[in-house]
PDB file of C-alpha atoms in Angstrom:
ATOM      1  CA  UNK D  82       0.000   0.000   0.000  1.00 46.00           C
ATOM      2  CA  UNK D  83       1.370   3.399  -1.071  1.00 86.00           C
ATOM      3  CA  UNK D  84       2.427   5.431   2.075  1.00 91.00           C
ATOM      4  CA  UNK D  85       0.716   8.273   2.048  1.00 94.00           C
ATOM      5  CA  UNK D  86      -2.975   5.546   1.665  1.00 94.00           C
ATOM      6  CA  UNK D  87      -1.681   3.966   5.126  1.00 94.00           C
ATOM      7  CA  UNK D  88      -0.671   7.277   7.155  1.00 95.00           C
ATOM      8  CA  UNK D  89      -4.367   8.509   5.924  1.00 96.00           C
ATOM      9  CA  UNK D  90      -5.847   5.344   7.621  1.00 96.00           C
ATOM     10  CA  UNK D  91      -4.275   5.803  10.497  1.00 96.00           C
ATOM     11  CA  UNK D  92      -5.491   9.786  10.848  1.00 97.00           C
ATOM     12  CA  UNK D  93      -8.471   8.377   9.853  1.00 97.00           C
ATOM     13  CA  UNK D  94      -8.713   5.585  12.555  1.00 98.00           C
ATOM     14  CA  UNK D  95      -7.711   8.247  15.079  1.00 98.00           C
ATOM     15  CA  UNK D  96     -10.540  10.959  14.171  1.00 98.00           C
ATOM     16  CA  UNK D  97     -13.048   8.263  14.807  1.00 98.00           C
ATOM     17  CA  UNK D  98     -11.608   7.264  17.976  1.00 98.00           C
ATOM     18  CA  UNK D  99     -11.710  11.299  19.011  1.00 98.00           C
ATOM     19  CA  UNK D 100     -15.172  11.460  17.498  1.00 98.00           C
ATOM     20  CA  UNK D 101     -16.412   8.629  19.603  1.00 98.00           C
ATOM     21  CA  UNK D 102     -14.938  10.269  22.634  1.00 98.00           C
ATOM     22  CA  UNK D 103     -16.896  13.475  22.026  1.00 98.00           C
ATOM     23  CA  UNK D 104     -19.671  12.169  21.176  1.00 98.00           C
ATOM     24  CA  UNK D 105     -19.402  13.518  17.075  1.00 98.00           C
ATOM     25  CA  UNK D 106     -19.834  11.835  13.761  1.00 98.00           C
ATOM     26  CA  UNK D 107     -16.227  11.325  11.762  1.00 97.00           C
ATOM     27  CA  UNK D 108     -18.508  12.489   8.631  1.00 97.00           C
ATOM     28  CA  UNK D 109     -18.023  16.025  10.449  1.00 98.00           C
ATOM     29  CA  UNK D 110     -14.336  16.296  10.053  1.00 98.00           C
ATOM     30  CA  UNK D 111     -12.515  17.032   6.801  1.00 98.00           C
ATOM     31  CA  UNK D 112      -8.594  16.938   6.798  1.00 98.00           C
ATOM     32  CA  UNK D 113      -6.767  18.991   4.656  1.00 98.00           C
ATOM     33  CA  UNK D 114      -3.692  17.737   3.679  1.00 97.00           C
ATOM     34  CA  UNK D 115      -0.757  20.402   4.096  1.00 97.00           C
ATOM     35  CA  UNK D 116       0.988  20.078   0.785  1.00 96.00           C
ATOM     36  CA  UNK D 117       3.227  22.986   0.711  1.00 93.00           C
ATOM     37  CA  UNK D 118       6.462  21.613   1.866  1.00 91.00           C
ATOM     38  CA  UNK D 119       6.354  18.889  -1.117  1.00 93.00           C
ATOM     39  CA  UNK D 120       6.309  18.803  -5.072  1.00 94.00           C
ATOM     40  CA  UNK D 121       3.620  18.009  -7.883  1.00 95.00           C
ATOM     41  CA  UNK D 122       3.837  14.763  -7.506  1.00 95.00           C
ATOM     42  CA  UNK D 123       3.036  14.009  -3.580  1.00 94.00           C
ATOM     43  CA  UNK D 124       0.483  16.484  -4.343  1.00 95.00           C
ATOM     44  CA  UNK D 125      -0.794  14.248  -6.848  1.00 95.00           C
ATOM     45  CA  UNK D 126      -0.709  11.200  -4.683  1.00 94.00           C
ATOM     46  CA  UNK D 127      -2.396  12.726  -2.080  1.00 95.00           C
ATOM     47  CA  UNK D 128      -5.559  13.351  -4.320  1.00 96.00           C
ATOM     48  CA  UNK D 129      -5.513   9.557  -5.892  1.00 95.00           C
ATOM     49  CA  UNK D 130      -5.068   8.262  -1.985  1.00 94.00           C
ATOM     50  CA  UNK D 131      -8.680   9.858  -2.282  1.00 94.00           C
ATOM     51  CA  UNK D 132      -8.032  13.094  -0.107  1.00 95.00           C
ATOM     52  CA  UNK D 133      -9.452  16.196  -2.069  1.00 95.00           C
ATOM     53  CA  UNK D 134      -8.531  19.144   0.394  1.00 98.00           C
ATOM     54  CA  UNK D 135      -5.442  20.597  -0.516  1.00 98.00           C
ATOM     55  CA  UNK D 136      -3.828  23.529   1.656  1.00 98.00           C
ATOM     56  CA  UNK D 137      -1.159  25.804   0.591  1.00 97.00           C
ATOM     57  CA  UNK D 138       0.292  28.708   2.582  1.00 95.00           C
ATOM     58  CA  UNK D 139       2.648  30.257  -0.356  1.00 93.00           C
ATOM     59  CA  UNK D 140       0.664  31.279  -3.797  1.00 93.00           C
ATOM     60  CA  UNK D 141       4.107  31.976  -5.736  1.00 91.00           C
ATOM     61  CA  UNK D 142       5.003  27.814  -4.904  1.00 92.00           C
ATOM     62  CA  UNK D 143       1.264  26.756  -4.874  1.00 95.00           C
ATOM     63  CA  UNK D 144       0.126  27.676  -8.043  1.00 95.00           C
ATOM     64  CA  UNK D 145       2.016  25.644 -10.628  1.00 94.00           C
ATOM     65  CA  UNK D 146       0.577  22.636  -8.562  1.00 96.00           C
ATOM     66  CA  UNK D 147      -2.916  24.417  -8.939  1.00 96.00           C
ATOM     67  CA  UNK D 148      -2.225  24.676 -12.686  1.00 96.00           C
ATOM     68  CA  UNK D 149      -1.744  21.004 -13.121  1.00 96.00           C
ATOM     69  CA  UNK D 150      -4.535  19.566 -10.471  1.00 96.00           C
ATOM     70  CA  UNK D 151      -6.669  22.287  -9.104  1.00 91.00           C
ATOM     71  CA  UNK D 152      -9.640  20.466 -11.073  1.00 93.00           C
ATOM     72  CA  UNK D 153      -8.957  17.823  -8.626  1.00 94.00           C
ATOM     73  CA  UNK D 154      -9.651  19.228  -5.422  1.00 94.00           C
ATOM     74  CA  UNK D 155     -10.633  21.780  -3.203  1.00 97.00           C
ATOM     75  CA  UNK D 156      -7.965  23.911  -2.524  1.00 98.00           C
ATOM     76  CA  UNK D 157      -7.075  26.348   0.881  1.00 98.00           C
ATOM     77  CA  UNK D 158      -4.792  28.936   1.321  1.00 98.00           C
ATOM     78  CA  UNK D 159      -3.834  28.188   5.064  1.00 97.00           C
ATOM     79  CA  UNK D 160      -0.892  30.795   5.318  1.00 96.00           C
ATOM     80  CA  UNK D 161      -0.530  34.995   5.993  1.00 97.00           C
ATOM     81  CA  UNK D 162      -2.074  36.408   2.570  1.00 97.00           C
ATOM     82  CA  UNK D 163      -0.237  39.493   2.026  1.00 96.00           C
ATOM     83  CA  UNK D 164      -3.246  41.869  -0.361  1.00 96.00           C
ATOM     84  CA  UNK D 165      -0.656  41.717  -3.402  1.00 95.00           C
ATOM     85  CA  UNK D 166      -0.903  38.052  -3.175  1.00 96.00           C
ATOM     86  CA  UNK D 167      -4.687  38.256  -3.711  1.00 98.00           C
ATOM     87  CA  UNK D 168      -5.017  38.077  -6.581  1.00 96.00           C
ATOM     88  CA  UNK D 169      -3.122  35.170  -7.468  1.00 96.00           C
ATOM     89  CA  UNK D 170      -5.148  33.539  -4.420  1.00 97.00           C
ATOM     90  CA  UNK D 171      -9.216  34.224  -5.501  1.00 98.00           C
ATOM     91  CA  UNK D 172     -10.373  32.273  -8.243  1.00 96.00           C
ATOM     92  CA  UNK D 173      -8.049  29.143  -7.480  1.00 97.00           C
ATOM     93  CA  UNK D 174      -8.589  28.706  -3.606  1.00 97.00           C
ATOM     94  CA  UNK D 175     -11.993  27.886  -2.303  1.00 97.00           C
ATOM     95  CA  UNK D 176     -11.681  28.701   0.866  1.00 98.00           C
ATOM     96  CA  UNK D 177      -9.131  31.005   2.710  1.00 98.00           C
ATOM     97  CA  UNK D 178      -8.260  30.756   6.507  1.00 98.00           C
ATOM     98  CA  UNK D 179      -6.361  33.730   7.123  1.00 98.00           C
ATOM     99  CA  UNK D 180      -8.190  36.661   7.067  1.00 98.00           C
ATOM    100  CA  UNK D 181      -7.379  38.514   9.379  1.00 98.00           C
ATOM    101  CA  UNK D 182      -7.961  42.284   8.923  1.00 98.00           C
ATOM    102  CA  UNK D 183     -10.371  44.753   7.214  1.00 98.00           C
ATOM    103  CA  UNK D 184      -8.268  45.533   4.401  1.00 98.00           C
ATOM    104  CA  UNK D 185      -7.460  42.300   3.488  1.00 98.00           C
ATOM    105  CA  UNK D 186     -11.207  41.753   3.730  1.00 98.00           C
ATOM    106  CA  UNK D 187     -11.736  44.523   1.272  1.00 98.00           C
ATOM    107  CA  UNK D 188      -9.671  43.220  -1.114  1.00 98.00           C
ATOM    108  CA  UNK D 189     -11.065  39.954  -0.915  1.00 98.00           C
ATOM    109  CA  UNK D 190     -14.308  41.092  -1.984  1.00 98.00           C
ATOM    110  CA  UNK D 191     -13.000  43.332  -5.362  1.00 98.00           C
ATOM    111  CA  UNK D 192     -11.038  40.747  -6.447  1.00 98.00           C
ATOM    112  CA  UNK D 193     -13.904  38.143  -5.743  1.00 98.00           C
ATOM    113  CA  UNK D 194     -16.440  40.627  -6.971  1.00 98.00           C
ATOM    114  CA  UNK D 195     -14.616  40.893 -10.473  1.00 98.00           C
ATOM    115  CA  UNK D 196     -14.667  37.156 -11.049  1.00 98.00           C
ATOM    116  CA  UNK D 197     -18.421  37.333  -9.860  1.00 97.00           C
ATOM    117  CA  UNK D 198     -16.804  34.030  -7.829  1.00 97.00           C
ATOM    118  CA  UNK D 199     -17.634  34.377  -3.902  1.00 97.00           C
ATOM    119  CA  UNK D 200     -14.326  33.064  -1.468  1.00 98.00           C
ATOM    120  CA  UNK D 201     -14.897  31.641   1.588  1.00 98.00           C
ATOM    121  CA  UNK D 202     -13.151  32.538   4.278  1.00 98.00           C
ATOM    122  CA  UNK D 203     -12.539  31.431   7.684  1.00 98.00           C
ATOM    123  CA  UNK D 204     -11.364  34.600  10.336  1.00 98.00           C
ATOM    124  CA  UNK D 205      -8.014  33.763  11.771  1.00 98.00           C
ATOM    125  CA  UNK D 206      -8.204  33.975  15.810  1.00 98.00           C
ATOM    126  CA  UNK D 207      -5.053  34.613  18.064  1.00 98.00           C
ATOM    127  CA  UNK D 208      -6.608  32.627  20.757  1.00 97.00           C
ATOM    128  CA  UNK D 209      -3.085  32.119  22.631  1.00 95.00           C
ATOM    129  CA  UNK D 210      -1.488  36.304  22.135  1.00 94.00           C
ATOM    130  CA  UNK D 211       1.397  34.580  20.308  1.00 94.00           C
ATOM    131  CA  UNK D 212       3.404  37.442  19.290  1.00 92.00           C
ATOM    132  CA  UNK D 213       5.372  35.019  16.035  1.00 91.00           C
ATOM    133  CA  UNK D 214       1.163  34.809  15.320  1.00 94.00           C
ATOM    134  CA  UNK D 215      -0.825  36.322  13.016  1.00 96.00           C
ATOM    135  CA  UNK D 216      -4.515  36.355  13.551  1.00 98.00           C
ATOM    136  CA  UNK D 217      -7.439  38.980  15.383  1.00 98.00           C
ATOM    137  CA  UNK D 218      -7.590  38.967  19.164  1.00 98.00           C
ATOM    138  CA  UNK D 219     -10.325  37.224  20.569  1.00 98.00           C
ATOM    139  CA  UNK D 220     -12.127  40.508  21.843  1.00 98.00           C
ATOM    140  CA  UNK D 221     -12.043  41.816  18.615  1.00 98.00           C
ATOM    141  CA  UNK D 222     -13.517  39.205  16.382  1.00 98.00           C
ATOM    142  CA  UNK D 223     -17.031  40.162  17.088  1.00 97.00           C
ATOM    143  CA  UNK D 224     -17.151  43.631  15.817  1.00 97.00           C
ATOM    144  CA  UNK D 225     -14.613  41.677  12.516  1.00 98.00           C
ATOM    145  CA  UNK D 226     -17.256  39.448  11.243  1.00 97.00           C
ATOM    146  CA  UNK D 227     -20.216  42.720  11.659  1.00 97.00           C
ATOM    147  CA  UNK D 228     -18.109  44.287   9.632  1.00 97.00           C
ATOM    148  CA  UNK D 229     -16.816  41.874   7.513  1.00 98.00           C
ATOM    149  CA  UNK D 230     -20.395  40.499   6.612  1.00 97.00           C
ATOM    150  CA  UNK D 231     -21.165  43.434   4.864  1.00 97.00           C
ATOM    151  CA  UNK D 232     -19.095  42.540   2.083  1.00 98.00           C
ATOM    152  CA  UNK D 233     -20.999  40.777  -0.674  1.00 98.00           C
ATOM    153  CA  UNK D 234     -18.616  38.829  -1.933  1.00 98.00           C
ATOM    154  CA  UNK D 235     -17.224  37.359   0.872  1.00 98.00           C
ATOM    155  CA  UNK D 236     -18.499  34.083   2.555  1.00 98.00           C
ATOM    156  CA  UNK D 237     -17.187  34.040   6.154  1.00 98.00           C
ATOM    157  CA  UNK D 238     -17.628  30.077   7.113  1.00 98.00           C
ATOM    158  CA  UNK D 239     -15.978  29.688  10.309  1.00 98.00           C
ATOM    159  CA  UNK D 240     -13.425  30.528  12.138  1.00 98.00           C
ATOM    160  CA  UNK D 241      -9.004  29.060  12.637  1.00 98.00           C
ATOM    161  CA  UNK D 242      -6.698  29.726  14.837  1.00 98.00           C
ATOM    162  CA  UNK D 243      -3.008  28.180  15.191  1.00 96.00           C
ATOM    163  CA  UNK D 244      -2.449  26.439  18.724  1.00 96.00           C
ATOM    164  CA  UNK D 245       1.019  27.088  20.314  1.00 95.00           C
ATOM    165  CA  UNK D 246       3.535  24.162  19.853  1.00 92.00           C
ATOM    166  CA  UNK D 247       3.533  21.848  22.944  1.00 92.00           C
ATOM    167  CA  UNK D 248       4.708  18.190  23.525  1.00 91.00           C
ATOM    168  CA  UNK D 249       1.804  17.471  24.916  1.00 96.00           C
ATOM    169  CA  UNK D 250      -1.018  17.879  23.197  1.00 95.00           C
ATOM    170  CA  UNK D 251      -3.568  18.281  26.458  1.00 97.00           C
ATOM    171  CA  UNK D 252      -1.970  21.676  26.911  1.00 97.00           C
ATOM    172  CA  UNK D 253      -3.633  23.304  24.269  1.00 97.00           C
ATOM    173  CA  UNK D 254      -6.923  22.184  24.472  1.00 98.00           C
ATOM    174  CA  UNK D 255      -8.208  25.349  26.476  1.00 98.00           C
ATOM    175  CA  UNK D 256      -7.070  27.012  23.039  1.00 98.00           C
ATOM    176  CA  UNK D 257      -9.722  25.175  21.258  1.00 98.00           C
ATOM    177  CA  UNK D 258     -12.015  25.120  23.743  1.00 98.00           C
ATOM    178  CA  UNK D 259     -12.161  28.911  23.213  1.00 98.00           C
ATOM    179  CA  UNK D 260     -12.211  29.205  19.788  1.00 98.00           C
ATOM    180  CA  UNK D 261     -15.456  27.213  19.942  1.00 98.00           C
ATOM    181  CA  UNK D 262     -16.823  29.033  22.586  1.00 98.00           C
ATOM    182  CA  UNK D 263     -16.202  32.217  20.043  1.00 98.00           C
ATOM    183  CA  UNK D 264     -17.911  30.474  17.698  1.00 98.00           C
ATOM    184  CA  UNK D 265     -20.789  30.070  19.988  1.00 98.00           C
ATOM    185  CA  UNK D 266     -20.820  33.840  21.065  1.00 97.00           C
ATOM    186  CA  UNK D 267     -21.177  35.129  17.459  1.00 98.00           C
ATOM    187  CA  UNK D 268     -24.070  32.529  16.374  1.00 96.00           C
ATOM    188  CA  UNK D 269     -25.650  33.753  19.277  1.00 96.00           C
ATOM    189  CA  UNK D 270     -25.845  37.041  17.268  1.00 95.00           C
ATOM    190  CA  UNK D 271     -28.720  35.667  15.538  1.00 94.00           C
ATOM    191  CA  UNK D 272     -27.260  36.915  12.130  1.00 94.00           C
ATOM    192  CA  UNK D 273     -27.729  34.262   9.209  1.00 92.00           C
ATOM    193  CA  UNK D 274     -24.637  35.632   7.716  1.00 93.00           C
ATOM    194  CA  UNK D 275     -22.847  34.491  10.689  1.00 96.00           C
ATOM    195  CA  UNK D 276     -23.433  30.796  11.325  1.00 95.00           C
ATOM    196  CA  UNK D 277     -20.003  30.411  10.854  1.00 97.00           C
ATOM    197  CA  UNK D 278     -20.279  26.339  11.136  1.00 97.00           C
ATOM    198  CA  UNK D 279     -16.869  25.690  10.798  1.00 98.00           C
ATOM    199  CA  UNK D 280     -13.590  25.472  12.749  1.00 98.00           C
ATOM    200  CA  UNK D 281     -10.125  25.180  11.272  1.00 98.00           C
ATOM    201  CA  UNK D 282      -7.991  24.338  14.127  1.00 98.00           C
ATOM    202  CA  UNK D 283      -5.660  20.903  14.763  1.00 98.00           C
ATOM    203  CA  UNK D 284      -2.323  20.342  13.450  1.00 97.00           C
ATOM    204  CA  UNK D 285      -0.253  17.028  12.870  1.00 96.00           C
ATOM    205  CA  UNK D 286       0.812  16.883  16.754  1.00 95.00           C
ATOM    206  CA  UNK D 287      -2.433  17.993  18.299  1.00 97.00           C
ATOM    207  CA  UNK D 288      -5.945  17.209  15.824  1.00 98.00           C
ATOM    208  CA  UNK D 289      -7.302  14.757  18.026  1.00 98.00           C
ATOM    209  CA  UNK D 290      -7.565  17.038  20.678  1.00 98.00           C
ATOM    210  CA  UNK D 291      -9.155  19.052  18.532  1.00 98.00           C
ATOM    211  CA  UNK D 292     -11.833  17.240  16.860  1.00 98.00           C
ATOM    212  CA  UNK D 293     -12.553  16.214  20.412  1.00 98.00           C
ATOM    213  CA  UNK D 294     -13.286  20.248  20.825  1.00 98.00           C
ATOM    214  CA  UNK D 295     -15.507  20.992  17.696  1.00 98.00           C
ATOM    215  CA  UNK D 296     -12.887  21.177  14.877  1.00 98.00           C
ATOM    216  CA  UNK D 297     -14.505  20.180  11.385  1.00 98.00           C
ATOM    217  CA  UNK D 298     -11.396  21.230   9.255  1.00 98.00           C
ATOM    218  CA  UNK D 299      -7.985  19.887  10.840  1.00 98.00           C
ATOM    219  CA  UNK D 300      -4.972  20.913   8.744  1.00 98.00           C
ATOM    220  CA  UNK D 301      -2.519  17.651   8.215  1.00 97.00           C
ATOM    221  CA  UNK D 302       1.236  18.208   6.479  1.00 95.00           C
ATOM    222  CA  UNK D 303       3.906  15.631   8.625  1.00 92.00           C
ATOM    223  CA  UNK D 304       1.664  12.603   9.740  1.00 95.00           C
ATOM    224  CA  UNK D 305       0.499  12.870   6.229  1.00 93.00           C
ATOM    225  CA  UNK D 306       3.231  13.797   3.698  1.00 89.00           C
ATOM    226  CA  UNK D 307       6.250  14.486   5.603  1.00 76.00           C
ATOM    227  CA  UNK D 308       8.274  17.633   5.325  1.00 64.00           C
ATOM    228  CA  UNK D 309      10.299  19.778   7.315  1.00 61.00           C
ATOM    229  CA  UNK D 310      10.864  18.454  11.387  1.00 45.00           C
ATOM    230  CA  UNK D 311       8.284  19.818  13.233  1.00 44.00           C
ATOM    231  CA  UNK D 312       4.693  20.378  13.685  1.00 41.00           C
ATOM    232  CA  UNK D 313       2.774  22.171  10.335  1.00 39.00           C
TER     233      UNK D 313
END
Protein backbone atom coordinates (compact mmCIF):
# COMPACT_ATOMS: atom_id res chain seq x y z
CA UNK A 1 0.00 0.00 0.00
CA UNK A 2 1.37 3.40 -1.07
CA UNK A 3 2.43 5.43 2.07
CA UNK A 4 0.72 8.27 2.05
CA UNK A 5 -2.98 5.55 1.67
CA UNK A 6 -1.68 3.97 5.13
CA UNK A 7 -0.67 7.28 7.15
CA UNK A 8 -4.37 8.51 5.92
CA UNK A 9 -5.85 5.34 7.62
CA UNK A 10 -4.28 5.80 10.50
CA UNK A 11 -5.49 9.79 10.85
CA UNK A 12 -8.47 8.38 9.85
CA UNK A 13 -8.71 5.58 12.55
CA UNK A 14 -7.71 8.25 15.08
CA UNK A 15 -10.54 10.96 14.17
CA UNK A 16 -13.05 8.26 14.81
CA UNK A 17 -11.61 7.26 17.98
CA UNK A 18 -11.71 11.30 19.01
CA UNK A 19 -15.17 11.46 17.50
CA UNK A 20 -16.41 8.63 19.60
CA UNK A 21 -14.94 10.27 22.63
CA UNK A 22 -16.90 13.47 22.03
CA UNK A 23 -19.67 12.17 21.18
CA UNK A 24 -19.40 13.52 17.08
CA UNK A 25 -19.83 11.84 13.76
CA UNK A 26 -16.23 11.33 11.76
CA UNK A 27 -18.51 12.49 8.63
CA UNK A 28 -18.02 16.02 10.45
CA UNK A 29 -14.34 16.30 10.05
CA UNK A 30 -12.51 17.03 6.80
CA UNK A 31 -8.59 16.94 6.80
CA UNK A 32 -6.77 18.99 4.66
CA UNK A 33 -3.69 17.74 3.68
CA UNK A 34 -0.76 20.40 4.10
CA UNK A 35 0.99 20.08 0.78
CA UNK A 36 3.23 22.99 0.71
CA UNK A 37 6.46 21.61 1.87
CA UNK A 38 6.35 18.89 -1.12
CA UNK A 39 6.31 18.80 -5.07
CA UNK A 40 3.62 18.01 -7.88
CA UNK A 41 3.84 14.76 -7.51
CA UNK A 42 3.04 14.01 -3.58
CA UNK A 43 0.48 16.48 -4.34
CA UNK A 44 -0.79 14.25 -6.85
CA UNK A 45 -0.71 11.20 -4.68
CA UNK A 46 -2.40 12.73 -2.08
CA UNK A 47 -5.56 13.35 -4.32
CA UNK A 48 -5.51 9.56 -5.89
CA UNK A 49 -5.07 8.26 -1.98
CA UNK A 50 -8.68 9.86 -2.28
CA UNK A 51 -8.03 13.09 -0.11
CA UNK A 52 -9.45 16.20 -2.07
CA UNK A 53 -8.53 19.14 0.39
CA UNK A 54 -5.44 20.60 -0.52
CA UNK A 55 -3.83 23.53 1.66
CA UNK A 56 -1.16 25.80 0.59
CA UNK A 57 0.29 28.71 2.58
CA UNK A 58 2.65 30.26 -0.36
CA UNK A 59 0.66 31.28 -3.80
CA UNK A 60 4.11 31.98 -5.74
CA UNK A 61 5.00 27.81 -4.90
CA UNK A 62 1.26 26.76 -4.87
CA UNK A 63 0.13 27.68 -8.04
CA UNK A 64 2.02 25.64 -10.63
CA UNK A 65 0.58 22.64 -8.56
CA UNK A 66 -2.92 24.42 -8.94
CA UNK A 67 -2.23 24.68 -12.69
CA UNK A 68 -1.74 21.00 -13.12
CA UNK A 69 -4.54 19.57 -10.47
CA UNK A 70 -6.67 22.29 -9.10
CA UNK A 71 -9.64 20.47 -11.07
CA UNK A 72 -8.96 17.82 -8.63
CA UNK A 73 -9.65 19.23 -5.42
CA UNK A 74 -10.63 21.78 -3.20
CA UNK A 75 -7.96 23.91 -2.52
CA UNK A 76 -7.08 26.35 0.88
CA UNK A 77 -4.79 28.94 1.32
CA UNK A 78 -3.83 28.19 5.06
CA UNK A 79 -0.89 30.79 5.32
CA UNK A 80 -0.53 34.99 5.99
CA UNK A 81 -2.07 36.41 2.57
CA UNK A 82 -0.24 39.49 2.03
CA UNK A 83 -3.25 41.87 -0.36
CA UNK A 84 -0.66 41.72 -3.40
CA UNK A 85 -0.90 38.05 -3.18
CA UNK A 86 -4.69 38.26 -3.71
CA UNK A 87 -5.02 38.08 -6.58
CA UNK A 88 -3.12 35.17 -7.47
CA UNK A 89 -5.15 33.54 -4.42
CA UNK A 90 -9.22 34.22 -5.50
CA UNK A 91 -10.37 32.27 -8.24
CA UNK A 92 -8.05 29.14 -7.48
CA UNK A 93 -8.59 28.71 -3.61
CA UNK A 94 -11.99 27.89 -2.30
CA UNK A 95 -11.68 28.70 0.87
CA UNK A 96 -9.13 31.01 2.71
CA UNK A 97 -8.26 30.76 6.51
CA UNK A 98 -6.36 33.73 7.12
CA UNK A 99 -8.19 36.66 7.07
CA UNK A 100 -7.38 38.51 9.38
CA UNK A 101 -7.96 42.28 8.92
CA UNK A 102 -10.37 44.75 7.21
CA UNK A 103 -8.27 45.53 4.40
CA UNK A 104 -7.46 42.30 3.49
CA UNK A 105 -11.21 41.75 3.73
CA UNK A 106 -11.74 44.52 1.27
CA UNK A 107 -9.67 43.22 -1.11
CA UNK A 108 -11.07 39.95 -0.92
CA UNK A 109 -14.31 41.09 -1.98
CA UNK A 110 -13.00 43.33 -5.36
CA UNK A 111 -11.04 40.75 -6.45
CA UNK A 112 -13.90 38.14 -5.74
CA UNK A 113 -16.44 40.63 -6.97
CA UNK A 114 -14.62 40.89 -10.47
CA UNK A 115 -14.67 37.16 -11.05
CA UNK A 116 -18.42 37.33 -9.86
CA UNK A 117 -16.80 34.03 -7.83
CA UNK A 118 -17.63 34.38 -3.90
CA UNK A 119 -14.33 33.06 -1.47
CA UNK A 120 -14.90 31.64 1.59
CA UNK A 121 -13.15 32.54 4.28
CA UNK A 122 -12.54 31.43 7.68
CA UNK A 123 -11.36 34.60 10.34
CA UNK A 124 -8.01 33.76 11.77
CA UNK A 125 -8.20 33.98 15.81
CA UNK A 126 -5.05 34.61 18.06
CA UNK A 127 -6.61 32.63 20.76
CA UNK A 128 -3.08 32.12 22.63
CA UNK A 129 -1.49 36.30 22.14
CA UNK A 130 1.40 34.58 20.31
CA UNK A 131 3.40 37.44 19.29
CA UNK A 132 5.37 35.02 16.03
CA UNK A 133 1.16 34.81 15.32
CA UNK A 134 -0.82 36.32 13.02
CA UNK A 135 -4.52 36.36 13.55
CA UNK A 136 -7.44 38.98 15.38
CA UNK A 137 -7.59 38.97 19.16
CA UNK A 138 -10.32 37.22 20.57
CA UNK A 139 -12.13 40.51 21.84
CA UNK A 140 -12.04 41.82 18.61
CA UNK A 141 -13.52 39.21 16.38
CA UNK A 142 -17.03 40.16 17.09
CA UNK A 143 -17.15 43.63 15.82
CA UNK A 144 -14.61 41.68 12.52
CA UNK A 145 -17.26 39.45 11.24
CA UNK A 146 -20.22 42.72 11.66
CA UNK A 147 -18.11 44.29 9.63
CA UNK A 148 -16.82 41.87 7.51
CA UNK A 149 -20.39 40.50 6.61
CA UNK A 150 -21.17 43.43 4.86
CA UNK A 151 -19.10 42.54 2.08
CA UNK A 152 -21.00 40.78 -0.67
CA UNK A 153 -18.62 38.83 -1.93
CA UNK A 154 -17.22 37.36 0.87
CA UNK A 155 -18.50 34.08 2.55
CA UNK A 156 -17.19 34.04 6.15
CA UNK A 157 -17.63 30.08 7.11
CA UNK A 158 -15.98 29.69 10.31
CA UNK A 159 -13.43 30.53 12.14
CA UNK A 160 -9.00 29.06 12.64
CA UNK A 161 -6.70 29.73 14.84
CA UNK A 162 -3.01 28.18 15.19
CA UNK A 163 -2.45 26.44 18.72
CA UNK A 164 1.02 27.09 20.31
CA UNK A 165 3.53 24.16 19.85
CA UNK A 166 3.53 21.85 22.94
CA UNK A 167 4.71 18.19 23.53
CA UNK A 168 1.80 17.47 24.92
CA UNK A 169 -1.02 17.88 23.20
CA UNK A 170 -3.57 18.28 26.46
CA UNK A 171 -1.97 21.68 26.91
CA UNK A 172 -3.63 23.30 24.27
CA UNK A 173 -6.92 22.18 24.47
CA UNK A 174 -8.21 25.35 26.48
CA UNK A 175 -7.07 27.01 23.04
CA UNK A 176 -9.72 25.17 21.26
CA UNK A 177 -12.01 25.12 23.74
CA UNK A 178 -12.16 28.91 23.21
CA UNK A 179 -12.21 29.21 19.79
CA UNK A 180 -15.46 27.21 19.94
CA UNK A 181 -16.82 29.03 22.59
CA UNK A 182 -16.20 32.22 20.04
CA UNK A 183 -17.91 30.47 17.70
CA UNK A 184 -20.79 30.07 19.99
CA UNK A 185 -20.82 33.84 21.07
CA UNK A 186 -21.18 35.13 17.46
CA UNK A 187 -24.07 32.53 16.37
CA UNK A 188 -25.65 33.75 19.28
CA UNK A 189 -25.85 37.04 17.27
CA UNK A 190 -28.72 35.67 15.54
CA UNK A 191 -27.26 36.92 12.13
CA UNK A 192 -27.73 34.26 9.21
CA UNK A 193 -24.64 35.63 7.72
CA UNK A 194 -22.85 34.49 10.69
CA UNK A 195 -23.43 30.80 11.33
CA UNK A 196 -20.00 30.41 10.85
CA UNK A 197 -20.28 26.34 11.14
CA UNK A 198 -16.87 25.69 10.80
CA UNK A 199 -13.59 25.47 12.75
CA UNK A 200 -10.13 25.18 11.27
CA UNK A 201 -7.99 24.34 14.13
CA UNK A 202 -5.66 20.90 14.76
CA UNK A 203 -2.32 20.34 13.45
CA UNK A 204 -0.25 17.03 12.87
CA UNK A 205 0.81 16.88 16.75
CA UNK A 206 -2.43 17.99 18.30
CA UNK A 207 -5.95 17.21 15.82
CA UNK A 208 -7.30 14.76 18.03
CA UNK A 209 -7.56 17.04 20.68
CA UNK A 210 -9.16 19.05 18.53
CA UNK A 211 -11.83 17.24 16.86
CA UNK A 212 -12.55 16.21 20.41
CA UNK A 213 -13.29 20.25 20.82
CA UNK A 214 -15.51 20.99 17.70
CA UNK A 215 -12.89 21.18 14.88
CA UNK A 216 -14.51 20.18 11.38
CA UNK A 217 -11.40 21.23 9.26
CA UNK A 218 -7.98 19.89 10.84
CA UNK A 219 -4.97 20.91 8.74
CA UNK A 220 -2.52 17.65 8.21
CA UNK A 221 1.24 18.21 6.48
CA UNK A 222 3.91 15.63 8.62
CA UNK A 223 1.66 12.60 9.74
CA UNK A 224 0.50 12.87 6.23
CA UNK A 225 3.23 13.80 3.70
CA UNK A 226 6.25 14.49 5.60
CA UNK A 227 8.27 17.63 5.33
CA UNK A 228 10.30 19.78 7.31
CA UNK A 229 10.86 18.45 11.39
CA UNK A 230 8.28 19.82 13.23
CA UNK A 231 4.69 20.38 13.69
CA UNK A 232 2.77 22.17 10.33
Amino acid sequence: MDEIKEQLDQVQKNILKACGRAGRSPEEVNVIAVTKYVDVETTRRVLDAGLTDIGESRAQEAIPKWERLGDRGVWHFIGHLQRNKVKAVVGRFTYVHSLDRYSLARELNKRSEALEQPTRCFIQVNVAGEESKHGLKPEEVIDFVREAAELPWLRLVGLMTMAPFTEDPEEVRPVFRQLRGLQQEIRKLGDSRLELPHLSMGMSRDYMVAVEEGATFVRLGSVLVGGPPGRR
